[in-house]
Coordinates of C-alpha atoms in Angstrom, one line a residue:
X1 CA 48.2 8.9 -42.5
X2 CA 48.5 12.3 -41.0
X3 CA 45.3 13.5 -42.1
X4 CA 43.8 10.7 -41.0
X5 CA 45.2 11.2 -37.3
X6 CA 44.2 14.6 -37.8
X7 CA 40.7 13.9 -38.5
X8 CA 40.3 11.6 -35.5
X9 CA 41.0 14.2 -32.8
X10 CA 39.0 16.8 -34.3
X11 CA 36.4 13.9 -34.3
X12 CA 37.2 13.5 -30.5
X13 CA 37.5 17.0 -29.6
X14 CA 34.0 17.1 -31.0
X15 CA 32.3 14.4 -28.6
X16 CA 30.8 15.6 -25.5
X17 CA 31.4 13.1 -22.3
X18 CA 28.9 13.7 -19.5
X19 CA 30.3 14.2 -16.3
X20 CA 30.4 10.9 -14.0
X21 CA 27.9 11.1 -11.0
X22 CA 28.4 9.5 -8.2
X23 CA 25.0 7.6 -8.1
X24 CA 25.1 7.5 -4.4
X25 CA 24.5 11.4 -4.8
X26 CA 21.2 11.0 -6.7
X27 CA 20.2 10.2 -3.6
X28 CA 22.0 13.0 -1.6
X29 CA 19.4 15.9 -1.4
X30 CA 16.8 13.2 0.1
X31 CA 19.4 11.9 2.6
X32 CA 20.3 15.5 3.8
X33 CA 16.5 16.8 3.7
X34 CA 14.9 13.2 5.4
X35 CA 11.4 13.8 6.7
X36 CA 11.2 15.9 9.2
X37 CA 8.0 15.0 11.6
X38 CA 5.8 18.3 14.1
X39 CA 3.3 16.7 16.8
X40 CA 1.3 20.0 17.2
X41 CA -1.7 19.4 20.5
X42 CA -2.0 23.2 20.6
X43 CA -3.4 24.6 17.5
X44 CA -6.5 22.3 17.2
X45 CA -8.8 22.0 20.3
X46 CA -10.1 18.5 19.0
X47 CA -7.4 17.2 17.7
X48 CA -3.9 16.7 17.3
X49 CA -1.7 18.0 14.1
X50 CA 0.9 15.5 12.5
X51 CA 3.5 18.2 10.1
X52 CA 5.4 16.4 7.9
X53 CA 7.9 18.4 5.7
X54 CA 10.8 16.8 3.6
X55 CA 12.6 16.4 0.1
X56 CA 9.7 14.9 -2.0
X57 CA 9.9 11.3 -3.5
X58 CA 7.5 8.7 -4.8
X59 CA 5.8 6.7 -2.5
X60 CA 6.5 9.3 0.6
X61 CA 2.8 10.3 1.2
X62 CA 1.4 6.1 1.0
X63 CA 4.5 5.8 3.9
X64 CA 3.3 8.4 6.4
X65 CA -0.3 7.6 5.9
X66 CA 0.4 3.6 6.2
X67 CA 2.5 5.1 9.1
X68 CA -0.5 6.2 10.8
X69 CA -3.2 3.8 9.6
X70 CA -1.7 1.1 10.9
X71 CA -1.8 2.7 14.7
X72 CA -5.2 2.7 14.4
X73 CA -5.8 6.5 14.4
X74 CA -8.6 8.2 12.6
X75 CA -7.7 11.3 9.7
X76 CA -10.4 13.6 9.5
X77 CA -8.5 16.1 7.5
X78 CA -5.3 16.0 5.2
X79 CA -3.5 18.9 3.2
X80 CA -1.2 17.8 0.6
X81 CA 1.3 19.9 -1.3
X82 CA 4.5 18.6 -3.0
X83 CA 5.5 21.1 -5.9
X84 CA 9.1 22.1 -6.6
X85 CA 10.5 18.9 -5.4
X86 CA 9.3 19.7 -1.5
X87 CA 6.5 18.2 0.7
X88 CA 4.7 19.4 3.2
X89 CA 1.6 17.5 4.4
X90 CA -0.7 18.0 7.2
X91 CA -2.8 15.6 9.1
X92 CA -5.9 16.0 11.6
X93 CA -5.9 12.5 13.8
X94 CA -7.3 11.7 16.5
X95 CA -7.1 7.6 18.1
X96 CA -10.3 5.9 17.5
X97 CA -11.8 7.1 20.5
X98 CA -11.8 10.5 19.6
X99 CA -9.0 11.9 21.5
X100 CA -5.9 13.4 21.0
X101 CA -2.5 12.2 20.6
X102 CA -1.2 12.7 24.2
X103 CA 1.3 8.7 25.0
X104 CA 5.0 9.9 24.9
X105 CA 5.7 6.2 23.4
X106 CA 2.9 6.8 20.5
X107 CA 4.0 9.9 19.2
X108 CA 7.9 8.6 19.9
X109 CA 7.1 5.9 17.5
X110 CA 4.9 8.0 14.7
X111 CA 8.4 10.0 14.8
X112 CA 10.8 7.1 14.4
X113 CA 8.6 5.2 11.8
X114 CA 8.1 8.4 9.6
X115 CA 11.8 9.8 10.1
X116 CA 13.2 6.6 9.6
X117 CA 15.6 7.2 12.1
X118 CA 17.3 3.6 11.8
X119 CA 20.0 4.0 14.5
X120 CA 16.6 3.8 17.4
X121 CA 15.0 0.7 17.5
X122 CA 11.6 1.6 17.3
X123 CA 9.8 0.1 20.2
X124 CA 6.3 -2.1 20.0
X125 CA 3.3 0.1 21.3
X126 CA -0.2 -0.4 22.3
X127 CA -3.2 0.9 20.3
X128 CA -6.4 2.6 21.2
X129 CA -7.9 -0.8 20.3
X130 CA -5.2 -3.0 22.0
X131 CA -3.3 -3.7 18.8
X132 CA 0.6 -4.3 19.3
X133 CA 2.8 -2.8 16.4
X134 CA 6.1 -3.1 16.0
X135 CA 6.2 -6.7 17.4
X136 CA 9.2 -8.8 16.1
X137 CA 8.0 -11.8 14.0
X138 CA 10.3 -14.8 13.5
X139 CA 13.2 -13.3 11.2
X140 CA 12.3 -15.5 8.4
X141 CA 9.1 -17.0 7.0
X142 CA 7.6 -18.8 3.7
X143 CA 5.1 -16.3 2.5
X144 CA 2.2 -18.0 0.5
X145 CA 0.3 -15.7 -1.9
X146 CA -3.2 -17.2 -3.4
X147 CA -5.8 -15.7 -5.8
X148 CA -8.8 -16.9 -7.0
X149 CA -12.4 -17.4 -7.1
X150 CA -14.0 -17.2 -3.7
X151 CA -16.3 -19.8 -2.1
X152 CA -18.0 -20.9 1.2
X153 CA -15.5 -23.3 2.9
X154 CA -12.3 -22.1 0.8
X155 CA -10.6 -20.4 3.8
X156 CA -10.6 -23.3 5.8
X157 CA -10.1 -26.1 2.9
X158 CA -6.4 -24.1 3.0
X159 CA -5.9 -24.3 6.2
X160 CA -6.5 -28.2 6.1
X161 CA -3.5 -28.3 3.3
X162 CA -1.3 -26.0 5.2
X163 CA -2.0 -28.0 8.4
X164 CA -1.4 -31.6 6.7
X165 CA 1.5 -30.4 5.6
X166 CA 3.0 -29.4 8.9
X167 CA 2.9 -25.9 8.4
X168 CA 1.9 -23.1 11.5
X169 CA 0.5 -20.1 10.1
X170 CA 2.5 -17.5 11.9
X171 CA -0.2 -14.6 10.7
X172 CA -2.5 -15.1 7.6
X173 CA -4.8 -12.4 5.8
X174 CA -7.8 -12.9 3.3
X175 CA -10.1 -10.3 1.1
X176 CA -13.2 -11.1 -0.6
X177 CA -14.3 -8.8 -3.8
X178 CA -16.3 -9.1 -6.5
X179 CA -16.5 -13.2 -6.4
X180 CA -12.4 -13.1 -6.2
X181 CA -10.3 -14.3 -3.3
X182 CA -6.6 -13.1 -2.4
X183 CA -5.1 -14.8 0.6
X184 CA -1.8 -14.2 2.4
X185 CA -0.3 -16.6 4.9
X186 CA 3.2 -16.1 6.4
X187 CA 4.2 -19.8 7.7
X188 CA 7.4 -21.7 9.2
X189 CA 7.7 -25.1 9.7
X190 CA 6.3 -26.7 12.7
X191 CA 8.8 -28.9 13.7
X192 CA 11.9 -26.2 13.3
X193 CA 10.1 -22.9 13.6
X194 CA 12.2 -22.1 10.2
X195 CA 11.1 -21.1 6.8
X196 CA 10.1 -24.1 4.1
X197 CA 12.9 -24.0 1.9
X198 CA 12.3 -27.5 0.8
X199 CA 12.0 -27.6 -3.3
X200 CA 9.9 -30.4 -3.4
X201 CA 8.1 -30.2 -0.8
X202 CA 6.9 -26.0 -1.5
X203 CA 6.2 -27.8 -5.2
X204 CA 4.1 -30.5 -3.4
X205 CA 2.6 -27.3 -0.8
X206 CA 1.6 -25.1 -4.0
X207 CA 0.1 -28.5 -5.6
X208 CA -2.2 -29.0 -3.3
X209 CA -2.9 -24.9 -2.8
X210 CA -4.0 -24.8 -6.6
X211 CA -5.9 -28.0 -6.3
X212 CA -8.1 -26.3 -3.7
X213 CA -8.5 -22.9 -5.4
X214 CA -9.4 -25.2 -9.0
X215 CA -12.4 -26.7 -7.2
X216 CA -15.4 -23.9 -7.7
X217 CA -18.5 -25.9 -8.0
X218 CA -17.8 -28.3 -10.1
X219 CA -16.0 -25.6 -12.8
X220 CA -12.9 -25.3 -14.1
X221 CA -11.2 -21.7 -13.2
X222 CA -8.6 -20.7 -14.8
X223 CA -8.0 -17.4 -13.0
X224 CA -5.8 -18.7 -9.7
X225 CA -2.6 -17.9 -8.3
X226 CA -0.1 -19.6 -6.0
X227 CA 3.3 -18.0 -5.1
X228 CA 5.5 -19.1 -2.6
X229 CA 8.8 -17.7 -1.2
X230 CA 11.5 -16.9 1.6
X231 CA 11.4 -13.4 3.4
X232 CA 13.3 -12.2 5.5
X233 CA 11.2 -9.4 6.7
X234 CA 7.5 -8.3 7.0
X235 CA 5.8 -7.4 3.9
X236 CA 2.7 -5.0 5.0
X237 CA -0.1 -7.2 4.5
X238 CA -2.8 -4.8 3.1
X239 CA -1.1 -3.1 0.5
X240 CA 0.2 -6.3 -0.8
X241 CA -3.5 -7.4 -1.0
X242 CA -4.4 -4.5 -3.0
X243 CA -1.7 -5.2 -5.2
X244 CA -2.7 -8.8 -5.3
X245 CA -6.5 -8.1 -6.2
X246 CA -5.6 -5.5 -8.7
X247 CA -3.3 -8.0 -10.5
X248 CA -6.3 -10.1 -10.3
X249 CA -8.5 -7.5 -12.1
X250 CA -11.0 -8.0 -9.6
X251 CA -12.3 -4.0 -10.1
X252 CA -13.7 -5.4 -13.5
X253 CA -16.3 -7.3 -11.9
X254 CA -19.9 -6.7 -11.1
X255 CA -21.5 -5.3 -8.1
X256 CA -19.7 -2.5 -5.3
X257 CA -20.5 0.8 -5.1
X258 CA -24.1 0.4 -6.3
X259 CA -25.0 -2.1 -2.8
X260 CA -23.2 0.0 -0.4
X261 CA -25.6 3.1 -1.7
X262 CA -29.2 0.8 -1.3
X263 CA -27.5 0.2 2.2
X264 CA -26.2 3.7 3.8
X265 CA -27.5 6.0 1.8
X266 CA -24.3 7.1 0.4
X267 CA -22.3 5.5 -2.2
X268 CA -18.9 5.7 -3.7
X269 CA -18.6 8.2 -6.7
X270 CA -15.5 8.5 -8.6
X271 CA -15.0 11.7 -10.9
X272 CA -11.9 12.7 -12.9
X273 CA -11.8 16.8 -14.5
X274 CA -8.3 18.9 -16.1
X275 CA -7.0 21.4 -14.1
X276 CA -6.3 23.3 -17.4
X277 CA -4.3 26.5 -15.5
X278 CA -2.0 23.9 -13.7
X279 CA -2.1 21.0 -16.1
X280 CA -3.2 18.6 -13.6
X281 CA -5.7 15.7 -13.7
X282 CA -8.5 16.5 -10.8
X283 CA -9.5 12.8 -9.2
X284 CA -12.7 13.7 -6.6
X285 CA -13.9 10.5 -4.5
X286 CA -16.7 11.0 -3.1
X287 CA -17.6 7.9 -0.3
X288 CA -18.7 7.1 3.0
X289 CA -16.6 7.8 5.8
X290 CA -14.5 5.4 7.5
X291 CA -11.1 4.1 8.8
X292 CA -8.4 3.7 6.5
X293 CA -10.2 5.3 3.3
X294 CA -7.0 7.2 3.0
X295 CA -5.0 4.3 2.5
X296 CA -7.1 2.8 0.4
X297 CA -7.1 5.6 -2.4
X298 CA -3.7 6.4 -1.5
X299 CA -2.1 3.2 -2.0
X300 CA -4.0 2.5 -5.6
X301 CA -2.9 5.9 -7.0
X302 CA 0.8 5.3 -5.7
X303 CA 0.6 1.7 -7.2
X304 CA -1.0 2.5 -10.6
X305 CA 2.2 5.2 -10.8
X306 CA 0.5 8.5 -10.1
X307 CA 2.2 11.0 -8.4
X308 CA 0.3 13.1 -6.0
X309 CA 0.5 17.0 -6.4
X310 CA -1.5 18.2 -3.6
X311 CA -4.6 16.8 -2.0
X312 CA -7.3 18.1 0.5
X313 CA -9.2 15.1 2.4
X314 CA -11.9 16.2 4.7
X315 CA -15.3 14.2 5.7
X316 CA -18.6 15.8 6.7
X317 CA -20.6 13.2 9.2
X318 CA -20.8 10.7 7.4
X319 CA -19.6 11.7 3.9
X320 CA -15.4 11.6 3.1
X321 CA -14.7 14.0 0.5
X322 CA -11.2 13.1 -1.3
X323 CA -9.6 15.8 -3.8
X324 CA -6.3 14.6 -5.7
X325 CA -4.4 16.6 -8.0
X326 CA -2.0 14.3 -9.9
X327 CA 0.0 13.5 -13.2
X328 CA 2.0 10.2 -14.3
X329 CA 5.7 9.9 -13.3
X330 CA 6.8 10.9 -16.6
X331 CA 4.6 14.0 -15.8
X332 CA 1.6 13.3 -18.3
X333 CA -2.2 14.1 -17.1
X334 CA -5.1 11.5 -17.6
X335 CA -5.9 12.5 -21.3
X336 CA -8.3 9.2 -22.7
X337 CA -11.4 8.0 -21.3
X338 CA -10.5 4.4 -21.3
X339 CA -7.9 5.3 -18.6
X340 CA -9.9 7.8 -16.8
X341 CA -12.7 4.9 -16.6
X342 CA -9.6 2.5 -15.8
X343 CA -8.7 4.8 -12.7
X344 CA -12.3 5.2 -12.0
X345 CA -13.0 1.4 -11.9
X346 CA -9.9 0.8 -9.2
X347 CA -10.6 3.2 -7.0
X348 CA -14.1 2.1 -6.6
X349 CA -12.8 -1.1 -6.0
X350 CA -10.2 -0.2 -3.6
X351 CA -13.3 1.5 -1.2
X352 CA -15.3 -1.7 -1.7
X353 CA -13.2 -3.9 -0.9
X354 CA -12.4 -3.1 2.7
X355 CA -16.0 -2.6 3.0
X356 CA -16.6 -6.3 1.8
X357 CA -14.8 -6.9 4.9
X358 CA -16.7 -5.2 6.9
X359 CA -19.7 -6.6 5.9
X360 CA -18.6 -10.5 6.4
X361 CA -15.5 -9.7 8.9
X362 CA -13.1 -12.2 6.0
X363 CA -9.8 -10.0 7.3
X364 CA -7.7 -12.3 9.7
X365 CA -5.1 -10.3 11.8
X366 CA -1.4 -11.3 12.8
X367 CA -1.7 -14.1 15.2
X368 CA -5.8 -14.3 15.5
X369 CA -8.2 -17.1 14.1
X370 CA -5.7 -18.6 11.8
X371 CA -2.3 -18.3 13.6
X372 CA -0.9 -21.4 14.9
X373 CA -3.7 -23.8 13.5
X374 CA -0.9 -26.6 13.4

């Protein structure tokens, strides 16, 4: 019995016990080192210098360039660098008028949004184009997600359902790509001005949603979508349509890149080399210059879990030259061709898509064509 007690602790005294972490400390080095935001007007003559420097996490660099996308403002120039677990990024913006970023309130808010400095209620503010962001939307809504095969009449066949069912569309949002539909529309109920929280009647809504997507000329499609649910806050409404039409695999379908270079001139080329001395994976877009390009390819490489070594973004009159050095989160490079021709696919489609809308103006904005249709 002795010996046996006697092997136990030695058995015991052999086992190693991590140390408990507090897992609020993970955190703790990005807490202390939160982004820290420069407005620089003086070092460029035509344009004004947004500095960001902070701990680095996933995700940072789609924030800050959502951040400033979404004010409207033009990046003609990015630097990216994030090794050793630090960022520093630079951007060249100007608003869409060409000018520098001069409104108190603007750069106030490009501060407060990127800092995330909770305790200030970030104000609304005025765009170059007249856009308000920032406004306060009613604190909940039913959010109604919908993918499927696009068709003349579709858009407004839902807003007949939504409006028979006593719904108004707070703010709605619809891409076309490739033959393939994704719709967004943030509703409440018209009588309360609440959220449909209604189990029977949401089954009934989404019923009738799928009904409409089924029709597509007289054939049956499979490939549709209807989601509903309660939120309690925003959700950006672009990236979540990106997310939406990648889940859709609408970059496997036919047409894109190949029309937009009969029409300007200059297409959208996608190239992935090895940085053999660094042990990156090289992405190079090479596309036609426009707003929120940077967004676009941003967002898809963040989604599809690449994280983002450095980058250089410039654009030459009408050319945008995009250089990305990445890995995967588990630090891997891009090593088979079917997922280099994956990655090539989706960025392609990423550009093309907000250029479909361009084309046949299909984006609805917060509170615009569709909003309040009840």
């Amino acid at each position: 019995m002795r010996d046996e007690i006697s092997r136990l602790l030695v058995s015991r005294m052999n086992i190693i016990y991590p140390p408990y972490v507090d897992p609020q400390f993970q955190t703790l080095f990005e807490r202390i080192h939160s982004p820290r935001v420069c407005i620089d007007n003086d070092t460029c003559r035509d344009c004004t210098l947004v500095k960001v420097d902070s701990a680095n996490k996933h995700g940072l660099l789609l924030e800050m360039v959502q951040v400033l996308t979404d004010l409207d403002l033009v990046i003609s120039k990015s630097y990216v660098s994030s090794d050793g677990g630090w960022l520093m990024d630079v951007f060249h913006v100007t608003d869409q008028l060409g000018r520098k970023l001069t409104d108190e309130g603007l750069i106030r808010f490009i501060q407060q949004a990127v800092e995330a400095r909770r305790e200030e209620d970030a104000k609304e503010v005025r765009t170059c184009l007249g856009r308000i962001v920032g406004a306060k939307l009613p604190a909940q809504y039913t959010v109604f997600e919908m993918t499927g095969t696009d068709r003349p009449g579709l858009l407004s066949e839902i807003s007949a359902v939504l409006k028979d069912m006593n719904c108004n569309v707070v703010s709605a949002h619809l891409w076309t790509h490739n033959a393939r539909m994704a719709c967004i529309a943030f509703v409440t109920d018209c009588t309360t001005s609440k959220p449909i929280t209604d189990l029977e009647r949401l089954d009934l809504l989404r019923d009738q949603l799928c009904n409409v997507l089924r029709i597509n000329n007289g054939c049956r499609d499979e490939r549709r979508a209807v989601r509903a649910m309660v939120l309690s806050r925003l959700t950006h409404a672009e990236r979540r349509l990106h997310q939406m039409m990648f889940e859709d695999k609408d970059y496997e379908g036919v047409g894109g890149a190949d029309d937009r270079k009969k029409q300007d001139g200059v297409g959208t080329t996608v190239s992935i080399d090895h940085c053999q001395e660094r042990s990156y994976s090289v992405v190079t877009v090479l596309s036609r210059d426009r707003p929120k390009l940077l967004f676009d390819t941003v967002v898809t490489l963040t989604d599809m879990k690449y994280v983002v070594f450095h980058a250089a973004i410039s654009s030459k009159g009408s050319l945008a030259i995009q250089e990305y050095f990445v890995r995967h989160m588990d630090g891997c490079t891009l090593n088979t061709e079917s997922e280099k021709r994956r990655v090539v696919k989706c960025l392609e489609a990423a550009i093309e898509r907000r250029n479909t809308q361009d084309r046949s103006s299909s984006c609805l904005h917060q509170r615009e064509s569709l909003a309040h249709i009840c």
